Every structure is written in C-alpha cells, then in structure tokens.
CSV table of C-alpha atoms and ligand atoms in Angstrom, one decimal:
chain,number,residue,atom,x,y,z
D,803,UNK,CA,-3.0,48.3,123.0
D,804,UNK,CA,-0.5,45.5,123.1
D,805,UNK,CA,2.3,44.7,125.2
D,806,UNK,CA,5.2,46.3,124.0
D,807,UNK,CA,7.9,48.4,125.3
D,808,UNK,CA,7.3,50.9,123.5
D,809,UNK,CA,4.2,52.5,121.9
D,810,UNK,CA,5.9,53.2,118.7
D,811,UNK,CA,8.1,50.1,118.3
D,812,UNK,CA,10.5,50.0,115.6
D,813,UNK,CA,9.3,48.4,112.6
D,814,UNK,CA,11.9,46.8,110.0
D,815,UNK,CA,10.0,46.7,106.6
D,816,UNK,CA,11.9,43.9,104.4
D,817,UNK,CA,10.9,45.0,100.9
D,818,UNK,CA,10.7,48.4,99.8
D,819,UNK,CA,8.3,48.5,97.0
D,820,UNK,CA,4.6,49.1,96.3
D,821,UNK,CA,3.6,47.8,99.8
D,822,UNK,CA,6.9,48.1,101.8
D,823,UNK,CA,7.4,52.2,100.5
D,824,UNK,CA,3.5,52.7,101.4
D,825,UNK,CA,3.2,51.0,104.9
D,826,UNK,CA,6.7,52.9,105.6
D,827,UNK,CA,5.1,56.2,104.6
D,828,UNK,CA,2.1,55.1,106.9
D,829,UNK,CA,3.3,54.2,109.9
D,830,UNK,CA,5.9,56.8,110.6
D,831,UNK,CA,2.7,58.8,109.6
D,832,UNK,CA,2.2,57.2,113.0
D,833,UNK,CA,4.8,57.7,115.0
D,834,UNK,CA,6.9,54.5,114.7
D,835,UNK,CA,10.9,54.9,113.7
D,836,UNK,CA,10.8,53.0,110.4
D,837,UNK,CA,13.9,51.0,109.0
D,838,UNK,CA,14.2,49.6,105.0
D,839,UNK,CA,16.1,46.9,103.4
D,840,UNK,CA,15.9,45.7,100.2
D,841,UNK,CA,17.8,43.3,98.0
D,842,UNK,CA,17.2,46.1,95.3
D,843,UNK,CA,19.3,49.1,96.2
D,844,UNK,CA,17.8,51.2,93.9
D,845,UNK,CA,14.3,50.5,95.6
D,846,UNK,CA,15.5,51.0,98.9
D,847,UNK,CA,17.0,54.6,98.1
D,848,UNK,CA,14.1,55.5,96.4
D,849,UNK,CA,12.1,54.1,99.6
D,850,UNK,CA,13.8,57.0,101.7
D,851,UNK,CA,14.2,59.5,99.5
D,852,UNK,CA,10.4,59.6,99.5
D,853,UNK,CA,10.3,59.5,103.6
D,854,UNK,CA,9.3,55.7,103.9
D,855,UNK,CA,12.4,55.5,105.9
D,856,UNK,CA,15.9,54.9,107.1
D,857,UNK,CA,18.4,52.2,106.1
D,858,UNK,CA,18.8,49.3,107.8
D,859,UNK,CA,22.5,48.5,108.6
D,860,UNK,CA,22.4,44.7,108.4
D,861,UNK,CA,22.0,44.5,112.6
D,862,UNK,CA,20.1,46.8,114.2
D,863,UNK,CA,17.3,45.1,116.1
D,864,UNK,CA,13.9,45.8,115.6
D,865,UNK,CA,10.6,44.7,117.2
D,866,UNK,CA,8.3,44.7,114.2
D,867,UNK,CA,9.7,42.8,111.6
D,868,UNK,CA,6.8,43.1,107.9
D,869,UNK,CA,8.2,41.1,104.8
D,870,UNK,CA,6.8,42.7,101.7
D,871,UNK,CA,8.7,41.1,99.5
D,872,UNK,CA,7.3,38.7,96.2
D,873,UNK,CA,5.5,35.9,97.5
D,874,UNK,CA,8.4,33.6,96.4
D,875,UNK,CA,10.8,34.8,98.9
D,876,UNK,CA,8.5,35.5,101.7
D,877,UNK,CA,8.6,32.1,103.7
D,878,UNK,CA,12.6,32.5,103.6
D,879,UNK,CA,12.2,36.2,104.3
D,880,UNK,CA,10.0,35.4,107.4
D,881,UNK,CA,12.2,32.6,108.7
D,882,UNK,CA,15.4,34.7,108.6
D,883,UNK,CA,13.6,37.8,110.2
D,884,UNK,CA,12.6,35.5,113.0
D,885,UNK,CA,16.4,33.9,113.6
D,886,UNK,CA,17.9,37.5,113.3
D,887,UNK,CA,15.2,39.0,115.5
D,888,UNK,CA,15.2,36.8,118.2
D,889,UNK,CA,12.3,38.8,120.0
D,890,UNK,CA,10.5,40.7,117.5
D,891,UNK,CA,6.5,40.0,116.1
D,892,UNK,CA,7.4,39.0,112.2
D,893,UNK,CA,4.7,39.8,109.7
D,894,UNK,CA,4.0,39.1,106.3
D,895,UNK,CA,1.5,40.6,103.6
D,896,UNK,CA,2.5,38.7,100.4
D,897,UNK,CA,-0.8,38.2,98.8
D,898,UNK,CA,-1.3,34.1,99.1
D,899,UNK,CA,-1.2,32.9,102.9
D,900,UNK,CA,-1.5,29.2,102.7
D,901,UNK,CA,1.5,27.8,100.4
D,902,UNK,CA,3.6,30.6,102.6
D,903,UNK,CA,2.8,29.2,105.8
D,904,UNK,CA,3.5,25.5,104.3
D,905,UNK,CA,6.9,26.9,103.3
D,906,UNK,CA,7.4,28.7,106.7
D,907,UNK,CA,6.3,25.2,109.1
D,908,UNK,CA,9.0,23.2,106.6
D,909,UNK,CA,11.5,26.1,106.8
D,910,UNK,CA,11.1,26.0,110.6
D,911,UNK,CA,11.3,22.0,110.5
D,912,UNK,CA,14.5,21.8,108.9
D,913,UNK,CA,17.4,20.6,110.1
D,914,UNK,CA,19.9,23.2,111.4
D,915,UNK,CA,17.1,25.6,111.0
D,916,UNK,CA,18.0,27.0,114.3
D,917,UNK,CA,14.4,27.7,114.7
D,918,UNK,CA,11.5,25.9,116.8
D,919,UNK,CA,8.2,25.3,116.9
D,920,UNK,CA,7.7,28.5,119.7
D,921,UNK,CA,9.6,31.0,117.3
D,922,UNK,CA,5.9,30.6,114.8
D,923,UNK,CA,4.3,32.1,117.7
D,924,UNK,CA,5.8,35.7,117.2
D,925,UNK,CA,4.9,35.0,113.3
D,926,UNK,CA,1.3,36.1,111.6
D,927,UNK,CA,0.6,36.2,108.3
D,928,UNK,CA,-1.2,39.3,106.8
D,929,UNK,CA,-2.8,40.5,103.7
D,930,UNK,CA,-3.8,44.3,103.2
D,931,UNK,CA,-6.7,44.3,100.1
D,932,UNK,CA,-5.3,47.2,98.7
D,933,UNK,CA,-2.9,47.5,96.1
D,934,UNK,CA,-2.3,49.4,93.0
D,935,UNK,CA,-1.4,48.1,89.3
D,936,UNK,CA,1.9,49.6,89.3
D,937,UNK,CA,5.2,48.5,91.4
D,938,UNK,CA,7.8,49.9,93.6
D,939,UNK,CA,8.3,52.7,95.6
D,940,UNK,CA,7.8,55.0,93.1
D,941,UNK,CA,3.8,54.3,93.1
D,942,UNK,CA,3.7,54.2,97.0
D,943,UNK,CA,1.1,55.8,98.8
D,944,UNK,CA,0.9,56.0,102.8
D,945,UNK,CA,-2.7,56.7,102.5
D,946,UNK,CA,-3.2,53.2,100.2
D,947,UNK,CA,-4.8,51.3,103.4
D,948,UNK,CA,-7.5,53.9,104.8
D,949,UNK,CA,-10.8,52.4,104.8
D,950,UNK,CA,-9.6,49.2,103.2
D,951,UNK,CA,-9.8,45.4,104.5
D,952,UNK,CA,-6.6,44.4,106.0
D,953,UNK,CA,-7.1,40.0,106.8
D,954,UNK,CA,-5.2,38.8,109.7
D,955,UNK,CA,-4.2,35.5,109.3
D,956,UNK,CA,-3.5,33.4,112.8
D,957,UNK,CA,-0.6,31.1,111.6
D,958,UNK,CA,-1.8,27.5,112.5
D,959,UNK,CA,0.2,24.0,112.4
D,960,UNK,CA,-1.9,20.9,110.6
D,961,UNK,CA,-1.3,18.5,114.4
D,962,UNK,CA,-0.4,21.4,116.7
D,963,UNK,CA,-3.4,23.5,115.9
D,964,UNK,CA,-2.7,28.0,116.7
D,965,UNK,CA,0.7,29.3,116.2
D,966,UNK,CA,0.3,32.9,116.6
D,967,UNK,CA,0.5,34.2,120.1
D,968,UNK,CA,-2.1,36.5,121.3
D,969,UNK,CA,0.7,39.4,122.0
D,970,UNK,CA,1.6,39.0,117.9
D,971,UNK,CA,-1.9,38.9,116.7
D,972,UNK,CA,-2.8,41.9,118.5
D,973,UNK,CA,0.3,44.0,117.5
D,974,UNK,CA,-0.7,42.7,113.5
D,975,UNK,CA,-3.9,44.5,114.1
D,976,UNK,CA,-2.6,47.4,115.6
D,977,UNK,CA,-0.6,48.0,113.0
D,978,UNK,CA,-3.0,47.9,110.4
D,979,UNK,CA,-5.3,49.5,112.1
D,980,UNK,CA,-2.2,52.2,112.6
D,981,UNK,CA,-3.1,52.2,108.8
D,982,UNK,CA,-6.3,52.9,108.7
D,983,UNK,CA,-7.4,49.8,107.6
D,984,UNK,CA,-10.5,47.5,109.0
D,985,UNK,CA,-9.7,43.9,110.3
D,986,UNK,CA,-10.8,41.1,109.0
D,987,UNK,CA,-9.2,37.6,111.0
D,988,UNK,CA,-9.5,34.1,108.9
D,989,UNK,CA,-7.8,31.2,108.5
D,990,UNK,CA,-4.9,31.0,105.7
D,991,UNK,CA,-7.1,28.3,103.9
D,992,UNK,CA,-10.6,30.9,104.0
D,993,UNK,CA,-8.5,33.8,103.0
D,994,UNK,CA,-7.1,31.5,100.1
D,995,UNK,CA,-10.6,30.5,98.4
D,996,UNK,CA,-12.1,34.2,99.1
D,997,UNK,CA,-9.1,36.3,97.3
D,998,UNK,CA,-9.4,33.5,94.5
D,999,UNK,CA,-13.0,34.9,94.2
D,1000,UNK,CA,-12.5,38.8,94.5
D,1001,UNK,CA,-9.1,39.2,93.2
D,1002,UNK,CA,-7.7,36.8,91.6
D,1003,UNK,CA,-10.6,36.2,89.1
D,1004,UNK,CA,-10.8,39.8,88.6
D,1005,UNK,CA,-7.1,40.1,87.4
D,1006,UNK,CA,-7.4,37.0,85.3
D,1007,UNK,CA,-10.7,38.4,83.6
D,1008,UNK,CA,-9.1,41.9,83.4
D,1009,UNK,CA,-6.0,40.5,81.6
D,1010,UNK,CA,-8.2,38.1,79.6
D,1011,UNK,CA,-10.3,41.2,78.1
D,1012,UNK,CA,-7.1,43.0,78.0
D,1013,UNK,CA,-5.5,40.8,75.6
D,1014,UNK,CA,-8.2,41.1,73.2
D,1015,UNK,CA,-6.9,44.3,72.6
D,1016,UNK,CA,-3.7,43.5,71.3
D,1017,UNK,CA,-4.1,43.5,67.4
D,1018,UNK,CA,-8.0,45.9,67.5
D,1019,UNK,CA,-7.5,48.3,65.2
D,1020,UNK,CA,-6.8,51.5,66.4
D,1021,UNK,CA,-10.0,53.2,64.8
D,1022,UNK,CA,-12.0,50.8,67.1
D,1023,UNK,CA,-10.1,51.7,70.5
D,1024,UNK,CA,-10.5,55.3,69.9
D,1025,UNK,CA,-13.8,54.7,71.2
D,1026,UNK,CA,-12.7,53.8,74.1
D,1027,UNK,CA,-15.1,54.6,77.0
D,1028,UNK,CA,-15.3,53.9,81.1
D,1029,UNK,CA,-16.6,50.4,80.6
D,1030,UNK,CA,-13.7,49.6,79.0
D,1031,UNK,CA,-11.2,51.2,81.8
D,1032,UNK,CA,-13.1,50.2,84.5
D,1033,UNK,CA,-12.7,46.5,83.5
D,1034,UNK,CA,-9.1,46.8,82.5
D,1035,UNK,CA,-7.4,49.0,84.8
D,1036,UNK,CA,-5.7,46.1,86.5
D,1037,UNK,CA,-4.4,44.6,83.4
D,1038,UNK,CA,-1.7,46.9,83.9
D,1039,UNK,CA,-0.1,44.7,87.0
D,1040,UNK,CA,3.0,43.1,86.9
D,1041,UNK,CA,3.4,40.1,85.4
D,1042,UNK,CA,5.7,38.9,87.8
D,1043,UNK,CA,4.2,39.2,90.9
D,1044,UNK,CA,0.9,37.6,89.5
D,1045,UNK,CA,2.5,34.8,88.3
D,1046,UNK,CA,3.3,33.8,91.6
D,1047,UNK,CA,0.1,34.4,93.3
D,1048,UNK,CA,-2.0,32.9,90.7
D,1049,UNK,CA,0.5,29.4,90.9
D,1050,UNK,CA,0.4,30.2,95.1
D,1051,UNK,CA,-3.4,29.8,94.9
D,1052,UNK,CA,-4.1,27.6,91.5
D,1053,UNK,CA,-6.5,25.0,93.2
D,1054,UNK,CA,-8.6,27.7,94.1
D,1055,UNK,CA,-8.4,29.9,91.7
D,1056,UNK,CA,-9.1,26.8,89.5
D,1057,UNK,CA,-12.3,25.7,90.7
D,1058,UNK,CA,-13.7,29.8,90.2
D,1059,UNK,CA,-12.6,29.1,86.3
D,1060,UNK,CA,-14.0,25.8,85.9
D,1061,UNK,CA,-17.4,27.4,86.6
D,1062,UNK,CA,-16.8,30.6,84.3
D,1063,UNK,CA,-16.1,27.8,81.5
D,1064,UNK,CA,-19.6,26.4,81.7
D,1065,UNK,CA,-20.8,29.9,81.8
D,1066,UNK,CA,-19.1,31.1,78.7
D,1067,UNK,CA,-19.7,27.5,77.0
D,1068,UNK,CA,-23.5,28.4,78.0
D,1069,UNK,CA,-23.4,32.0,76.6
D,1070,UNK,CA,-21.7,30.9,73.1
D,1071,UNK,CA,-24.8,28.4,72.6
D,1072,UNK,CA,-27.0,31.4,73.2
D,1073,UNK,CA,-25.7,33.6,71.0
D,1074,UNK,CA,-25.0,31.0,68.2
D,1075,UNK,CA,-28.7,30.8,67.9
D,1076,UNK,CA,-30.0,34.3,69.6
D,1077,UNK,CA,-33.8,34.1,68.3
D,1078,UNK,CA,-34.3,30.2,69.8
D,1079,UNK,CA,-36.8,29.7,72.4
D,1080,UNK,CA,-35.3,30.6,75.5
D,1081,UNK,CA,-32.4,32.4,74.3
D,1082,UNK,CA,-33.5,36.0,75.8
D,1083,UNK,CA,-34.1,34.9,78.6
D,1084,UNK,CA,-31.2,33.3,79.0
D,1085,UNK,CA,-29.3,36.7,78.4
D,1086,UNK,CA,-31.4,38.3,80.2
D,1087,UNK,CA,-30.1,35.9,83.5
D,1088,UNK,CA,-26.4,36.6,82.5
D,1089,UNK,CA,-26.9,40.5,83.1
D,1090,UNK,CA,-29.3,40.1,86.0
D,1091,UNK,CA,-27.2,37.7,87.8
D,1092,UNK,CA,-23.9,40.0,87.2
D,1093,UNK,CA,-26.7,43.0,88.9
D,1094,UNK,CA,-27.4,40.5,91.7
D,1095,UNK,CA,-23.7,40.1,92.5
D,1096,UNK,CA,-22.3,43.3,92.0
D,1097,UNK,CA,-25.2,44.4,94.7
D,1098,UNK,CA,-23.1,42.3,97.0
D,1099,UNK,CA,-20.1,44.2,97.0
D,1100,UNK,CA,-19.9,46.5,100.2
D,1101,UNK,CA,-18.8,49.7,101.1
D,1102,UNK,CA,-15.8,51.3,102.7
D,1103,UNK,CA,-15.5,49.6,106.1
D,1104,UNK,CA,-17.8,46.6,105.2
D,1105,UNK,CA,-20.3,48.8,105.5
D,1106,UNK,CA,-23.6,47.8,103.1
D,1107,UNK,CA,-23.7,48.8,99.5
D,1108,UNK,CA,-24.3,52.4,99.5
D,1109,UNK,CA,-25.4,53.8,95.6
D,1110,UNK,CA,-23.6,57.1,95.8
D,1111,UNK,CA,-24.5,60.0,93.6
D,1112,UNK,CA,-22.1,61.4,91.0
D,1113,UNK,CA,-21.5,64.7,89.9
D,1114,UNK,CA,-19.2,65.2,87.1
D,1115,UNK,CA,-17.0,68.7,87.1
D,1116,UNK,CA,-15.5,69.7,83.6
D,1117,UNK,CA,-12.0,71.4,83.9
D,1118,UNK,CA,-9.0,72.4,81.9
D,1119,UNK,CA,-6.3,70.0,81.3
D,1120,UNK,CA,-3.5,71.3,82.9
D,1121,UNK,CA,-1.7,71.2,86.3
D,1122,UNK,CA,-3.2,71.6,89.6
D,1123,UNK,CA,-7.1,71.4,88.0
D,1124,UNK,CA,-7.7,68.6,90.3
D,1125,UNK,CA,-6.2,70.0,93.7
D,1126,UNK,CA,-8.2,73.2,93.0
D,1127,UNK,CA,-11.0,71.2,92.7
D,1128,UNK,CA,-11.2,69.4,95.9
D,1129,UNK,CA,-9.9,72.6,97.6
D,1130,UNK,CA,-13.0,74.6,96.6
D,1131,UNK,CA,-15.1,70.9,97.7
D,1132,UNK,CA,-13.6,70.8,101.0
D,1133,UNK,CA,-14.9,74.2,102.0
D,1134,UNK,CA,-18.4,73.3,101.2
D,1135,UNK,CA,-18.3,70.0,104.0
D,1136,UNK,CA,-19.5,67.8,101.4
D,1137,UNK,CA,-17.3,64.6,101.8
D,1138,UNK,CA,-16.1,63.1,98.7
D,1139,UNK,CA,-16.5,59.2,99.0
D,1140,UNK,CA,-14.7,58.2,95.8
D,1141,UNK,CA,-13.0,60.6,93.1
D,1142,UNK,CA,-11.7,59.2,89.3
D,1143,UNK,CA,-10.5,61.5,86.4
D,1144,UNK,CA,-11.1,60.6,83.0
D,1145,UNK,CA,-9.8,63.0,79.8
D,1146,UNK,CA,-12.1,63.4,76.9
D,1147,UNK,CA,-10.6,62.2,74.0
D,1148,UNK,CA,-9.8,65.0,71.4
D,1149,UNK,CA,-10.5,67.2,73.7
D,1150,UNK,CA,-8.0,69.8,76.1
D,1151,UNK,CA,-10.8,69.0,79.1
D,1152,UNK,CA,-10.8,66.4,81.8
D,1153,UNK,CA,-13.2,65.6,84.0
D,1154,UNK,CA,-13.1,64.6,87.4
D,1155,UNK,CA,-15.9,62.3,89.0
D,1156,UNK,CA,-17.0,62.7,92.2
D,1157,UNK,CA,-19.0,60.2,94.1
D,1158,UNK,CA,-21.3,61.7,97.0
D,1159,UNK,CA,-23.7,60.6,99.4
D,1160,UNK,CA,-26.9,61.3,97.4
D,1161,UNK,CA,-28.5,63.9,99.8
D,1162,UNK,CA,-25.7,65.9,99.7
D,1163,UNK,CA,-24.8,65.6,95.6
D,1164,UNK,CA,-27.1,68.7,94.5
D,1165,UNK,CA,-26.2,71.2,97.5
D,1166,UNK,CA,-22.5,70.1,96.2
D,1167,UNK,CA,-23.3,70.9,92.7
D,1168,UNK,CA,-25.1,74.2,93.2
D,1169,UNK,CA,-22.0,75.5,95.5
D,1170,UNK,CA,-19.6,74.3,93.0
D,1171,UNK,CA,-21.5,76.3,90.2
D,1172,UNK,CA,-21.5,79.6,92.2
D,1173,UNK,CA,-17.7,78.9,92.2
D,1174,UNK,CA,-17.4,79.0,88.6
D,1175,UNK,CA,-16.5,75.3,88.0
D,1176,UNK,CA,-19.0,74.1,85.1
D,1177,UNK,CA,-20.6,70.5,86.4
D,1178,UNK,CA,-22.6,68.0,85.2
D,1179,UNK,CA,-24.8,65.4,86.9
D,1180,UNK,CA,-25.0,61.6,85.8
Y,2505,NAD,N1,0.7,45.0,94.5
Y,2505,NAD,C1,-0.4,44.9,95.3
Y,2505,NAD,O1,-1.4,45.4,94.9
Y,2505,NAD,C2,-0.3,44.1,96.5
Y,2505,NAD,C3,-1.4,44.2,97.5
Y,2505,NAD,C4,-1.3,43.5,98.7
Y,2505,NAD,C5,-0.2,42.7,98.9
Y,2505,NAD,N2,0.8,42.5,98.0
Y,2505,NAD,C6,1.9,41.7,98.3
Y,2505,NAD,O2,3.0,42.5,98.8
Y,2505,NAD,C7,4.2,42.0,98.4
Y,2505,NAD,C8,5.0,43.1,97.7
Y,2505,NAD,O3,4.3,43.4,96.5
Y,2505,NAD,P1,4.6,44.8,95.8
Y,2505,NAD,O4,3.4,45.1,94.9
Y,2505,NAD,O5,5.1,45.8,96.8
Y,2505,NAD,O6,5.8,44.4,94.9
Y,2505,NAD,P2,7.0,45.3,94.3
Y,2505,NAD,O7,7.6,44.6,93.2
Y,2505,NAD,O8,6.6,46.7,94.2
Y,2505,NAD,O9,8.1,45.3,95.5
Y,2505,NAD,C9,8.7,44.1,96.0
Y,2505,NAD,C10,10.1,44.5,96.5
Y,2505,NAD,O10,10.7,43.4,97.2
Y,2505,NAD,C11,12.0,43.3,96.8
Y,2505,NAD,N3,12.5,42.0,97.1
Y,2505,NAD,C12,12.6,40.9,96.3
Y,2505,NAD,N4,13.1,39.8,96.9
Y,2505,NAD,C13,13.4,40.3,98.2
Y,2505,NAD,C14,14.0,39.7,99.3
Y,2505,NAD,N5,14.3,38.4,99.3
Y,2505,NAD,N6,14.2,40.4,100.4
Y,2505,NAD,C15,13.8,41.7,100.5
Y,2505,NAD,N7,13.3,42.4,99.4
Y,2505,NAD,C16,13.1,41.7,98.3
Y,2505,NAD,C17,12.1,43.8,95.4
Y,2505,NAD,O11,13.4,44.3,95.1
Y,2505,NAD,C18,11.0,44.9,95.4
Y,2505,NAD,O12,11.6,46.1,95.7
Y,2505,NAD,C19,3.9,40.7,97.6
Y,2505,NAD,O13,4.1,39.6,98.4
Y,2505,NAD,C20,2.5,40.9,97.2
Y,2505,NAD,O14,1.9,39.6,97.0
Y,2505,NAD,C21,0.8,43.2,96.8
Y,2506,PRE,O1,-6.4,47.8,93.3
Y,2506,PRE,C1,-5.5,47.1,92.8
Y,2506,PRE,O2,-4.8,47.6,91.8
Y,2506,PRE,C2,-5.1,45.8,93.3
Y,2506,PRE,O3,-4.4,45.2,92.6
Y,2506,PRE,C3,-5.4,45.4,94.6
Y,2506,PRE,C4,-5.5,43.9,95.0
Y,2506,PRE,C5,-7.0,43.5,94.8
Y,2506,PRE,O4,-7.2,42.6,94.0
Y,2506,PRE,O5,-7.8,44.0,95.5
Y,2506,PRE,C6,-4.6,43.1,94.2
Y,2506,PRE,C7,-3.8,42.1,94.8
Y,2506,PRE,C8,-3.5,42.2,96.2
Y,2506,PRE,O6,-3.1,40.9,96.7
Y,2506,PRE,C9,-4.4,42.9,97.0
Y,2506,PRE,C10,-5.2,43.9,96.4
C-alpha cells in the first residue's frame, strides 16, 4: 500500500465523461471521497446525479488528481492540476501517452510555468484498455475496468531519464488495481506502438468496413448477422476523440497500415485471377494467418487463450429477460465469462449468449432447461 495519509485519499477526477463518470463510480465503489469538474456542466451534473461524485468547488485540495479529459487538453489539464495541487499524485488516462508527455516536459519548461522539473515526479501517465463506443457519463460504468489491462506509464525525460516517483507510481497502480484492473508498466513509446496494433488498427478497420455500408441497399443489410456486428461495433465511436488519438499516434499507427496496404494490394491480385496457380493457396494463408493471430489474443487477466463454450438461451423480448436470466445462472455456480445479446430479426425473441468454461457449459444448459428457459448450444 503506498504512503499516503489516508487510505482512501481524495481523488479529483478532471473530466466527467465515459472514463471520468466510470472511474468515479469505481472508486467510491472503493471507499475514496470522489470530487468532479468539468468544463461541460451538463456532464458534470449528470456525473453526480448518477453517484460518480461531488462537485468540485474550484479550491478544495485533493491528493489524487486523474485528467480524463480529450487527449488535446490533457498535457494543459495535467500541468494545472500539478500547480493547483501542490502535493497531490496527478494522473492521466487519455489514450496516447507519448505526444502527452512531450506536451507536459514543454509545458513544465516554459517560462513562468511556475513548475519544475521535481513537480513531473508526482505525475504518471496511465491508460485503462477498456472503453466503450459511446461517450459521456451517460454510458459510464464503475464496473468498465474489472479484469481489464490498465498500462502504467513511468513519465521519463529524453536527458534526465525517470520522472515518476516510486510513491506516484505505486498510488497509479493502486488505484487501478482499486478498479479491478491488471497492471501492465511500459514506457510511453512501447505503449504507443502496441495500442497502434490492438486498438487503433481495429477502430480504423472497423470504421473502414463501416463505411462500406453507407449507400448498401437496405435488402442486403437485412441480412445482417454477428460477423458483421462483431467487426463493426466500434464504428460507433466518437469521431472526435479518435481524431485525436489517431493524429497523437500517426507514425505508429502508420507503419501497421503501410503493411495492411501490401496485404490488400496482394489479396486484389489474387482474387483478380482466383483459378491461377497459387491463388488458393494464397487465400488459404490470408484466413490461416488471421487463425494464427487471433490465437494470440489472451484471456481476462492475460491469462492464455481459453476457447470457451457457448450456450445460447432464447427469451422474450421484453424488459428484465436478461436479469432473470442470469438470476436463475447464478444459483447454479456456473460463472458466466462473457455474455452478448443479439435480437433475431423479424422476430419478438432475443437471445442472450453466454460464454462458459467448457466443462461446465452442458451441466449449465441441462439446469437452465429444468428452469423452463429454452437453450441452444453452438
Ligand atoms: N472512450 C474510451 O473507450 C477510452 C478508453 C480509455 C481511455 N480513454 C481516454 O479517456 C479520456 C476521456 O475519454 P472519454 O471517452 O471519457 O470522453 P468523453 O467525451 O466521454 O468525456 C470527456 C469529457 O472531458 C470534458 N473536457 C473536455 N475538455 C476538458 C478540460 N479541459 N477539462 C476538463 N474536462 C474537459 C468534456 O466536456 C467531456 O465531458 C480521453 O483522453 C481518452 O483518450 C478513452
Ligand atoms: O471497447 C471499446 O469500445 C473501446 O473502444 C476500448 C478501447 C480499445 O481499443 O480497447 C478503445 C480506446 C481506448 O483508448 C481504450 C480502449
């Protein structure tokens, strides 16, 4: 546990939407007095009104200090948390961490800045992988963080090497573990080149096959099915925000796409001439390479891909379907590793999808039968 005079310090959050609302809801979850500010104060009321917090009055002092605000603002967010909070540990979570520390160290340099070199030490940057594709505090969720990667982020200078004092890094991993989350430390420039690959490629490749959609004709989309949603659902995000974490992180992101041009420029040959020698084979790579990779992808905790079993149970479409559900699951013991609800198209039925460990999937099913819920296994 760090050093702190307190157990439950207070924590200023300095952005009250997706993230601010959610790690508000989560840490006074916790125990820790929780105060909001917002340049938006329509987002900070709704912040309280759903329990994230209190207001902050403009002067109050607090010990924790996390900017959630766009990435834009952060560094100037950061520096003025650290001159008005002369003692606290400052964090960030904005979703690019190099660029934001180059702003900070130039901040911080500044003439008249009124800050030094020994104020970065109560700074660390921070990035929780877990987010939704909607914003504000409307969407939050104090559970958003459990099980998910949380990087911590040691603030370093380019001649003066660490930053980040051993009191601050410890209370940034506190908190998220607070969250529930599982800690992952890195330098700003290795968390850079690893979100390029698995998050910001995914939200440009989701927004590319997104677009596609635009003008189909509405015959075709009717035929939507979960390949579609599960490729797409972050197309939803906010423009906004991923305009500036995409121009935060463009040399990185960059490089991923000049290598997906090759590959595309590779596949159109193929398929411009499917029956030449070779061609098969050379789709047959593009899948099985995709299988390779998406083997890679680990479990909750960075625990090892785990292949769970899914069980598929049919209900009505109507209000509380999905709470009675998991209320009848929960009295079986059978722990639910991942749940998603799709709705049959045409039809009044939904059906919820529940992941399982596969020794437990058919005991699950059969009890869920004897229930009365009608279930289907995939
Ligand atoms: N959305 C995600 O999935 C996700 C995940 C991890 C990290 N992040 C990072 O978290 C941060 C917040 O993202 P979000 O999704 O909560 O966005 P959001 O749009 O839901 O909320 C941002 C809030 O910051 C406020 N704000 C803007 N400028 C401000 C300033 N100068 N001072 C105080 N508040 C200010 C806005 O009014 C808004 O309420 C971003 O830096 C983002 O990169 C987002
Ligand atoms: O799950 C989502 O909706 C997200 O957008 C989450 C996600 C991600 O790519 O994992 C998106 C951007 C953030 O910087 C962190 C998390």
């Amino acid at each position: 546990m760090p050093e702190s005079s307190r157990e439950t310090p207070t924590v200023l959050i300095r952005g009250t939407g997706l993230l601010g609302a959610s790690i508000g809801l989560g840490l006074r979850a916790a125990g820790h007095p929780v105060l909001l500010s917002d340049v938006s104060a329509t987002a900070q009321r709704i912040a309280e009104d759903i329990g994230a917090g209190t207001a902050w009055n403009g002067e109050d002092e607090a010990e924790i200090v996390i900017v959630a605000a766009p990435p834009e603002s952060t560094a100037e967010e950061i520096a003025a948390a650290l001159s008005h909070h002369r003692h606290a540990v400052v964090l960030d979570i904005a979703s690019v961490k190099a660029s934001v520390l180059t702003d900070l160290i130039r901040l911080t340099e500044a003439d008249g800045s009124g800050l030094s070199r020994a104020d970065l030490g109560r700074y660390v940057g921070t990035h929780p992988m877990a987010g939704r594709e909607r914003s504000g505090p409307v969407a939050a969720r104090g559970e958003l963080f459990t099980s998910m990667p949380w990087v911590i982020c040691p603030a370093e200078h380019p001649d003066a090497g660490r930053l980040s004092s051993d009191a601050a890094l410890s209370w940034a991993e506190e908190i998220a573990r607070r969250l529930g989350a599982s800690i992952h430390r890195m330098s700003p420039g290795f968390h850079d080149e690893s979100v390029a690959l698995i998050s910001h490629l995914p939200q440009v490749a989701a927004s590319m096959v997104a677009s596609r959609l635009q003008d189909a004709p509405s015959d075709a989309l009717e035929l939507s099915g979960n390949g579609l949603r599960d490729v797409t659902r972050i197309a939803a995000s906010d423009p906004n925000l991923w305009v500036q974490i995409l121009s935060g992180n463009s040399a990185a992101v960059l490089g991923i796409l000049y290598g997906l041009r090759e590959d595309i420029q590779r596949l159109i040959g193929t398929l411009e001439d499917p029956a030449a020698p070779g061609a098969q084979a050379d789709l047959a790579q593009l899948i099985a390479e995709g299988n390779a990779g998406v083997a890679r992808i680990p479990g909750k905790h960075g625990a090892p891909p785990r292949a769970f079993s899914v069980l598929t149970v049919i209900v009505d479409d109507k209000p509380g379907q999905i709470a009675a559900v998991l209320n009848d699951v929960a009295t079986t013991g059978v722990n639910v590793e991942d749940m998603r609800m799709d709705h049959s198209a045409g039809h009044q039925v939904g059906m919820v999808e529940l992941s399982v460990l596969p020794g437990r999937r058919d005991e699950l099913a059969q009890a869920l039968n004897e229930m009365g819920w009608k279930v289907v296994q995939s």
